[in-house]
Coordinates of C-alpha atoms and ligand atoms in Angstrom, one line a residue:
M1 CA -0.9 -29.2 -13.2
P2 CA 1.4 -27.2 -15.3
P3 CA 4.7 -29.0 -16.4
R4 CA 7.5 -28.6 -13.8
N5 CA 9.8 -26.3 -15.9
V6 CA 6.9 -23.7 -16.4
L7 CA 6.0 -23.6 -12.8
P8 CA 8.2 -20.6 -11.8
I9 CA 6.7 -18.5 -14.6
Y10 CA 3.1 -19.0 -13.2
F11 CA 3.6 -19.2 -9.5
P12 CA 4.8 -16.3 -7.3
A13 CA 8.0 -17.1 -5.4
H14 CA 6.5 -17.6 -2.1
F15 CA 3.9 -20.3 -3.3
L16 CA 6.7 -22.1 -5.1
Y17 CA 8.7 -22.0 -1.8
L18 CA 5.8 -23.6 0.1
L19 CA 5.3 -26.2 -2.6
Q20 CA 9.0 -27.1 -2.5
T21 CA 9.1 -27.3 1.3
M22 CA 6.0 -29.7 1.6
P23 CA 7.0 -33.2 2.5
N24 CA 7.7 -35.4 -0.6
S25 CA 7.4 -32.3 -2.9
P26 CA 7.8 -33.2 -6.5
Y27 CA 9.4 -29.8 -7.2
P28 CA 13.1 -29.6 -6.8
P29 CA 14.4 -26.5 -5.0
M30 CA 15.1 -23.9 -7.5
Q31 CA 16.9 -20.5 -7.6
T32 CA 14.6 -17.7 -6.9
V33 CA 15.2 -14.0 -6.9
R34 CA 16.1 -13.3 -3.3
P35 CA 15.2 -9.7 -2.2
N36 CA 18.1 -8.0 -0.6
H37 CA 17.6 -7.7 3.2
L38 CA 18.3 -4.0 3.2
A39 CA 15.5 -3.0 0.9
T40 CA 12.5 -1.0 1.2
G41 CA 9.4 -3.2 1.7
V42 CA 10.7 -6.7 2.4
P43 CA 7.9 -9.0 3.8
S44 CA 8.6 -10.8 7.1
F45 CA 7.4 -14.2 8.2
Q46 CA 7.7 -14.9 11.9
N47 CA 6.6 -18.6 11.7
P48 CA 7.2 -20.0 8.2
A49 CA 6.8 -23.5 9.5
K50 CA 3.1 -22.8 10.4
L51 CA 2.6 -21.2 7.1
V52 CA 3.7 -24.4 5.5
E53 CA 1.4 -26.4 7.8
D54 CA -1.7 -24.2 6.8
F55 CA -0.7 -24.3 3.2
K56 CA -0.8 -28.2 3.3
K57 CA -4.2 -28.1 5.0
L58 CA -5.4 -25.7 2.2
V59 CA -4.2 -27.9 -0.4
E60 CA -6.0 -30.8 1.2
S61 CA -9.3 -28.8 1.4
R62 CA -9.3 -28.3 -2.3
W63 CA -11.1 -25.0 -1.8
L64 CA -8.9 -22.3 -3.2
S65 CA -11.1 -19.4 -4.2
N66 CA -14.6 -17.8 -4.2
R67 CA -14.8 -16.4 -0.7
G68 CA -14.0 -19.5 1.2
T69 CA -13.1 -19.9 4.9
Y70 CA -9.8 -18.1 4.8
V71 CA -11.2 -15.1 3.1
Q72 CA -14.1 -14.8 5.5
N73 CA -11.7 -15.2 8.4
F74 CA -9.4 -12.7 7.1
E75 CA -12.1 -10.2 6.6
K76 CA -13.3 -10.7 10.2
G77 CA -9.8 -10.4 11.4
I78 CA -9.5 -7.0 9.5
K79 CA -12.7 -5.8 11.0
D80 CA -11.6 -6.9 14.6
Y81 CA -8.2 -5.2 14.2
L82 CA -9.6 -1.9 13.2
E83 CA -11.9 -2.2 16.2
D84 CA -15.1 -1.0 14.5
P85 CA -18.0 -3.4 14.8
E86 CA -20.2 -1.6 12.3
L87 CA -17.4 -1.8 9.5
Q88 CA -18.0 -3.9 6.5
V89 CA -14.8 -5.3 4.9
V90 CA -14.6 -6.8 1.3
T91 CA -11.3 -8.2 0.3
V92 CA -10.0 -7.8 -3.2
A93 CA -7.2 -9.2 -5.4
N94 CA -5.2 -6.0 -4.9
G95 CA -5.6 -2.3 -3.9
T96 CA -5.7 -1.1 -7.4
L97 CA -8.7 -3.2 -8.3
G98 CA -10.1 -2.2 -4.9
L99 CA -9.9 1.6 -5.9
E100 CA -11.5 0.8 -9.3
L101 CA -14.3 -1.1 -7.8
A102 CA -15.1 1.5 -5.2
L103 CA -15.3 4.2 -7.9
R104 CA -17.4 1.9 -10.1
A105 CA -19.8 1.1 -7.3
F106 CA -21.2 4.6 -7.1
D107 CA -22.4 4.5 -10.8
F108 CA -21.2 8.0 -11.4
E109 CA -22.3 10.0 -14.4
P110 CA -19.1 10.9 -16.4
G111 CA -17.1 13.5 -14.4
E112 CA -14.1 14.3 -12.4
V113 CA -12.2 12.9 -9.4
I114 CA -9.9 15.0 -7.5
V115 CA -6.6 13.3 -6.5
P116 CA -3.1 14.2 -5.2
S117 CA -0.3 13.8 -7.8
Y118 CA 2.1 12.8 -5.0
T119 CA 1.1 9.1 -4.9
F120 CA 1.6 5.9 -6.5
V121 CA 0.5 5.8 -10.1
A122 CA -2.2 3.2 -9.3
S123 CA -4.3 5.9 -7.5
V124 CA -4.7 7.9 -10.7
H125 CA -4.9 4.8 -13.1
S126 CA -7.9 3.5 -11.1
I127 CA -9.8 6.7 -11.8
V128 CA -9.0 6.5 -15.6
N129 CA -9.8 2.8 -15.7
S130 CA -13.3 3.6 -14.2
G131 CA -14.1 5.8 -17.0
L132 CA -13.7 9.1 -14.8
T133 CA -11.3 12.1 -15.3
P134 CA -8.6 12.5 -12.7
V135 CA -7.9 16.1 -11.6
M136 CA -4.4 15.9 -10.0
I137 CA -3.7 18.6 -7.6
D138 CA -1.0 19.8 -5.1
I139 CA -0.3 18.5 -1.5
D140 CA 0.0 20.4 1.7
P141 CA 3.6 20.9 2.4
N142 CA 3.4 19.7 6.1
T143 CA 1.4 16.5 5.8
L144 CA 2.4 15.8 2.2
C145 CA -1.4 14.7 1.8
I146 CA -3.8 16.3 -0.7
S147 CA -4.4 20.0 0.2
P148 CA -7.9 21.0 1.1
V149 CA -7.2 24.5 -0.2
E150 CA -6.3 23.0 -3.6
V151 CA -9.3 20.8 -3.5
E152 CA -11.8 23.7 -3.0
K153 CA -10.3 25.5 -6.1
K154 CA -11.0 22.4 -8.3
I155 CA -14.6 21.6 -7.1
N156 CA -17.2 22.3 -9.7
S157 CA -20.4 20.7 -11.0
K158 CA -18.4 17.9 -12.7
T159 CA -16.8 16.8 -9.5
R160 CA -18.1 13.4 -8.6
A161 CA -15.6 12.3 -5.9
V162 CA -12.3 13.0 -4.1
L163 CA -9.6 10.3 -3.6
P164 CA -7.4 11.6 -0.8
V165 CA -4.3 9.4 -0.2
H166 CA -2.9 8.7 3.4
V167 CA 0.6 9.2 2.2
Y168 CA 3.2 7.2 4.1
G169 CA 0.3 6.4 6.5
N170 CA 0.0 10.0 7.4
A171 CA -3.8 10.9 7.8
C172 CA -5.4 13.4 5.4
D173 CA -7.5 16.3 6.7
L174 CA -10.4 13.9 7.9
E175 CA -12.5 16.7 9.1
Y176 CA -12.5 18.6 5.9
F177 CA -13.1 15.5 3.7
E178 CA -16.1 14.4 6.0
S179 CA -17.6 17.9 5.4
L180 CA -17.5 17.3 1.6
R181 CA -19.9 14.3 1.9
S182 CA -22.7 16.6 2.8
R183 CA -22.0 18.5 -0.5
N184 CA -22.8 15.4 -2.7
I185 CA -19.1 14.5 -3.2
K186 CA -18.1 11.0 -2.4
V187 CA -15.0 10.5 -0.4
I188 CA -12.9 7.4 -1.2
Y189 CA -9.7 7.2 0.8
D190 CA -6.7 5.6 -0.6
A191 CA -5.4 3.9 2.5
A192 CA -2.9 1.7 0.7
H193 CA -0.1 2.7 3.2
A194 CA -2.3 3.0 6.3
F195 CA -3.2 -0.2 7.8
G196 CA -2.8 -0.2 11.5
V197 CA -2.6 3.5 11.7
K198 CA -4.7 5.5 14.3
L199 CA -5.4 9.2 14.5
N200 CA -6.6 10.2 18.0
G201 CA -7.3 6.5 18.8
V202 CA -9.4 5.9 15.8
A203 CA -8.1 3.7 12.9
L204 CA -7.6 4.9 9.5
G205 CA -9.9 3.0 7.1
T206 CA -13.0 3.8 9.1
H207 CA -13.8 7.2 7.5
G208 CA -15.4 8.6 4.4
D209 CA -17.7 6.7 2.0
C210 CA -15.2 3.9 1.9
S211 CA -11.3 3.3 2.2
V212 CA -9.1 0.9 0.3
F213 CA -6.2 -0.8 1.6
S214 CA -3.3 -2.5 -0.2
F215 CA -1.9 -5.8 1.3
H216 CA 0.8 -6.0 -1.4
A217 CA 4.0 -8.0 -0.4
T218 CA 5.7 -4.6 0.4
K219 CA 3.0 -3.5 2.9
V220 CA 3.0 -3.9 6.8
L221 CA 0.0 -6.2 6.4
N222 CA 0.6 -8.3 3.4
C223 CA -0.7 -11.3 1.5
G224 CA 1.6 -11.2 -1.5
E225 CA -1.2 -9.6 -3.6
G226 CA -4.3 -8.3 -2.0
G227 CA -6.4 -5.5 -0.7
A228 CA -9.7 -4.6 1.1
I229 CA -12.4 -2.1 0.9
T230 CA -13.9 -0.9 4.1
T231 CA -17.2 1.1 4.5
H232 CA -20.1 1.6 6.9
D233 CA -22.7 1.2 4.1
H234 CA -23.9 -2.4 4.1
D235 CA -25.5 -2.0 0.7
L236 CA -22.3 -0.6 -0.9
A237 CA -20.5 -3.7 0.7
Q238 CA -22.9 -5.9 -0.8
K239 CA -22.5 -4.4 -4.1
L240 CA -18.7 -4.3 -3.9
C241 CA -18.8 -8.0 -3.2
L242 CA -20.9 -8.7 -6.3
L243 CA -18.8 -6.5 -8.5
S244 CA -15.6 -8.3 -7.3
S245 CA -17.2 -11.5 -8.4
F246 CA -18.3 -10.8 -12.0
G247 CA -21.6 -9.2 -10.7
T248 CA -23.2 -12.6 -10.5
S249 CA -25.3 -13.9 -7.8
G250 CA -26.2 -17.6 -7.6
E251 CA -25.8 -19.8 -10.6
T252 CA -28.3 -18.0 -13.0
E253 CA -28.3 -14.2 -12.2
C254 CA -26.0 -11.4 -13.3
N255 CA -27.5 -7.9 -12.9
L256 CA -24.1 -5.9 -12.6
L257 CA -21.2 -5.4 -14.9
G258 CA -18.5 -6.9 -12.5
T259 CA -15.2 -8.3 -12.9
N260 CA -13.0 -10.8 -11.3
A261 CA -11.3 -9.1 -8.3
K262 CA -11.6 -11.8 -5.6
L263 CA -8.8 -12.5 -3.1
S264 CA -8.0 -16.2 -3.4
E265 CA -7.8 -18.6 -0.3
V266 CA -4.0 -18.8 -0.6
H267 CA -3.6 -15.1 -0.4
A268 CA -6.0 -14.8 2.5
M269 CA -4.0 -17.5 4.3
F270 CA -0.8 -15.3 4.0
G271 CA -3.0 -12.4 5.1
I272 CA -4.2 -14.2 8.3
H273 CA -0.5 -14.9 9.1
S274 CA 0.6 -11.5 8.5
L275 CA -2.4 -10.0 10.6
G276 CA -1.4 -12.3 13.5
Q277 CA 2.2 -10.9 13.6
L278 CA 1.2 -7.4 12.8
N279 CA 1.6 -5.7 16.1
D280 CA 5.1 -7.2 16.5
E281 CA 6.0 -6.0 12.9
I282 CA 4.7 -2.6 13.7
Q283 CA 6.4 -2.4 17.0
T284 CA 9.8 -3.4 15.5
R285 CA 9.5 -0.9 12.6
L286 CA 8.7 1.9 15.1
T287 CA 11.7 1.1 17.2
L288 CA 13.8 1.2 14.1
D289 CA 12.2 4.4 13.0
K290 CA 13.2 6.0 16.4
L291 CA 16.7 4.8 16.0
Y292 CA 16.9 6.2 12.5
R293 CA 15.8 9.5 13.6
E294 CA 18.3 9.7 16.5
R295 CA 21.3 8.6 14.2
L296 CA 20.4 11.0 11.4
K297 CA 20.2 14.0 13.7
G298 CA 22.7 16.7 13.0
I299 CA 23.0 15.8 9.2
N300 CA 22.0 19.2 7.8
Q301 CA 21.3 18.0 4.3
I302 CA 18.5 15.6 5.7
S303 CA 15.3 16.1 7.4
C304 CA 13.1 13.2 8.6
F305 CA 9.3 13.3 7.9
S306 CA 7.1 14.3 10.9
Y307 CA 3.6 12.8 11.0
R308 CA 0.4 14.6 12.2
E309 CA 0.0 15.2 15.8
G310 CA -2.1 12.5 17.5
L311 CA -1.1 9.9 14.8
K312 CA 0.0 6.4 15.8
Q313 CA 1.8 5.5 12.6
N314 CA 2.6 2.0 11.5
G315 CA 6.2 2.4 10.2
Q316 CA 5.1 1.6 6.4
Y317 CA 7.9 3.6 5.3
F318 CA 10.8 5.8 6.5
P319 CA 10.9 8.9 4.2
I320 CA 13.7 11.4 4.4
F321 CA 14.0 14.6 2.5
F322 CA 17.2 16.2 1.1
E323 CA 18.1 19.8 0.3
N324 CA 18.1 19.1 -3.3
Q325 CA 17.6 16.3 -6.0
N326 CA 21.4 16.2 -6.6
I327 CA 22.4 15.0 -3.2
R328 CA 19.2 12.7 -3.1
D329 CA 20.3 10.9 -6.3
A330 CA 23.9 10.7 -5.4
L331 CA 23.2 9.2 -2.2
Y332 CA 20.6 6.8 -3.6
N333 CA 23.2 5.5 -6.1
A334 CA 26.0 5.3 -3.5
L335 CA 23.9 3.3 -1.2
K336 CA 23.2 0.8 -3.9
L337 CA 27.0 0.1 -4.1
K338 CA 26.7 -0.9 -0.5
N339 CA 23.8 -3.2 -1.1
I340 CA 21.3 -0.8 0.4
Y341 CA 18.2 -0.4 -1.8
S342 CA 16.1 2.7 -0.9
R343 CA 13.3 3.9 -3.1
K344 CA 12.1 7.3 -4.4
Y345 CA 8.5 7.1 -3.5
F346 CA 7.1 9.1 -5.2
Y347 CA 9.4 10.3 -8.0
P348 CA 8.4 11.3 -10.6
A349 CA 5.1 12.5 -9.3
V350 CA 2.2 11.1 -11.3
H351 CA 1.4 14.2 -13.4
Q352 CA 5.2 14.1 -14.5
L353 CA 4.9 10.4 -15.8
G354 CA 4.7 10.0 -19.6
V355 CA 1.2 8.6 -19.7
Y356 CA -0.2 11.7 -18.1
A357 CA 2.4 14.5 -18.8
K358 CA 1.9 14.0 -22.6
K359 CA -1.9 14.9 -22.3
N360 CA -1.7 17.6 -19.7
K361 CA 1.0 19.9 -18.7
T362 CA 0.4 20.8 -14.9
N363 CA 2.6 22.6 -12.5
L364 CA 2.4 21.4 -8.9
P365 CA 5.3 23.0 -7.1
I366 CA 5.0 21.4 -3.7
T367 CA 4.5 17.9 -5.2
E368 CA 7.5 18.5 -7.6
S369 CA 9.8 19.6 -4.9
A370 CA 8.8 16.6 -2.5
A371 CA 9.2 14.2 -5.3
S372 CA 12.7 15.5 -6.2
R373 CA 14.0 15.4 -2.7
V374 CA 12.4 12.2 -1.2
L375 CA 14.0 8.8 -0.4
C376 CA 12.5 6.1 1.6
L377 CA 15.0 4.1 3.4
P378 CA 14.8 0.4 4.1
L379 CA 12.4 -0.5 6.9
H380 CA 10.9 -3.7 7.7
G381 CA 10.3 -6.1 10.6
S382 CA 13.3 -8.5 9.9
M383 CA 15.8 -5.5 10.2
N384 CA 17.6 -4.9 13.6
N385 CA 19.5 -2.1 15.3
A386 CA 22.8 -3.0 13.5
D387 CA 21.1 -2.8 10.1
I388 CA 20.0 0.8 11.0
E389 CA 23.6 1.7 12.4
F390 CA 25.2 0.4 9.1
I391 CA 22.7 2.4 6.9
T392 CA 23.1 5.6 8.9
D393 CA 26.9 5.3 9.1
S394 CA 27.0 4.8 5.4
I395 CA 24.9 7.8 4.8
R396 CA 27.1 9.9 7.0
E397 CA 30.2 8.7 5.2
I398 CA 28.7 9.2 1.7
I399 CA 27.5 12.7 2.5
K400 CA 30.9 13.7 3.8
S401 CA 32.4 12.4 0.5
L402 CA 30.0 14.4 -1.8
Ligands
T4K1 N1 -2.3 3.5 -3.8 C1 -1.1 3.8 -3.3 C2 -0.8 4.9 -2.6 C3 0.0 2.8 -3.4 O1 1.2 3.1 -2.9 C4 -0.2 1.5 -4.1 C5 0.8 0.5 -4.2 C6 -1.6 1.3 -4.6 C7 -2.5 2.4 -4.4 C8 -1.9 0.0 -5.2 O2 -1.9 -1.1 -4.4 P1 -1.7 -2.6 -5.0 O3 -2.5 -2.7 -6.3 O4 -0.2 -2.7 -5.3 O5 -2.2 -3.5 -4.0 C9 5.4 -1.2 -5.0 C10 4.2 -2.1 -4.7 O6 4.1 -2.9 -5.8 C11 3.0 -1.3 -4.7 O7 2.0 -2.1 -4.0 C12 3.1 0.0 -3.8 N2 1.9 0.8 -3.7 C13 4.4 0.8 -4.5 C14 4.6 2.0 -3.6 O8 5.5 0.0 -4.4 P2 7.3 -1.2 -6.8 O9 7.2 -1.3 -8.2 O10 8.2 -0.1 -6.1 O11 7.8 -2.6 -6.1 P3 9.1 -3.4 -6.2 O12 8.8 -4.8 -6.9 O13 10.1 -2.6 -7.0 O14 9.4 -3.8 -4.7 C15 9.8 -2.7 -3.8 C16 10.8 -3.4 -2.9 O15 10.3 -4.3 -2.1 C17 12.1 -3.9 -3.6 O16 13.1 -3.3 -2.9 C18 12.2 -5.5 -3.3 C19 11.1 -5.5 -2.2 N3 10.3 -6.7 -2.4 C20 9.4 -6.7 -3.3 C21 8.5 -7.8 -3.5 C22 7.4 -7.7 -4.6 C23 10.5 -7.8 -1.6 O17 11.3 -7.9 -0.7 N4 9.6 -8.8 -1.8 C24 8.6 -8.9 -2.6 O18 7.9 -9.8 -2.8 O19 5.8 -1.1 -6.4

């Protein structure tokens, strides 16, 4: 056990909280960084007492990793939630590693992967870290997901895969991407934002060669850090499982160059709790989403994001778009002064970030326009109507004063 005074450095805040709240804890309560209530992406816990109880059992079990009971139950829970009996689920330590493993599992020859630039940097990093070359392209102005028209322009003999992102949980053009699979191009969906979303009654995460979810603390389904890869390909799932565990099988065999991307039992326990409250979490978010829309009506400088027809969204984010970057930035700063912490997901777009912009100057007008005008307002399951009223009143007041 690490000495007491270094514990906070090694343990994420919620584990520390659990340790401190266990009966006769040797760890004194400590000051932890408290996320502001009105922030984008705060995790909710409906029943912290039950979480503490389970944590105690977990500690007593002395089984904390390597695909124990919690991981297996979490994987089963995910499969049941997605209502697809043929789906294989492999949990991983986070969504970024999930994308990397998915890309590596196909053993591609060196080549290109087409990806939107309007995404979190992890989508593109995962391609580079898998030894492949990202080809960042523009999005469709209506869905904000990767544009099939632009994909077609970039497909060539070096194209190994596409990595469409279900941005804000909005679905990509599934029909088009399914058609690519018959052209020897693998389709790996980045479904980091999309757990619990359905298009025409079918869950996202059940399409393509595979999909990758993120269960980071800021996601509707969360376990602190975590993720899952879903696929209908049984052999692929087996391989992903091996790759996530060094590539070893049994005590004496290692036939694959794997890594350690296993989800721990502690994280899976959080995930199981989060899954148990997910319907309530989504319902609350959708109610607040509706209220946001009603209360922002009539503010000419703002437009709310519209999801695809037939989509049952999950309330992962509440993105709004401004007429221009100046108003967006002024509002972002002024909201902070009122302790309202919005986020500019995704600004700058990935191709504009130093690590990529230095190597390759690309011009993606729709992406750049969306990135310069977007703001994701606070939305999570512990907020209430009064919070939305306060935020929207503040927005009106600030915009009037600009
Ligand atoms: N693909 C896409 C499309 C993604 O969006 C992401 C991740 C990935 C792939 C990769 O998945 P992971 O490897 O992360 O599983 C956050 C998240 O860390 C990241 O998961 C997410 N997307 C990205 C869009 O947002 P930051 O740097 O903005 O997080 P941070 O720490 O600034 O937190 C955001 C807000 O949430 C703050 O207002 C505070 C609040 N918060 C945060 C944490 C960590 C809490 O209230 N509690 C917490 O525990 O990246």
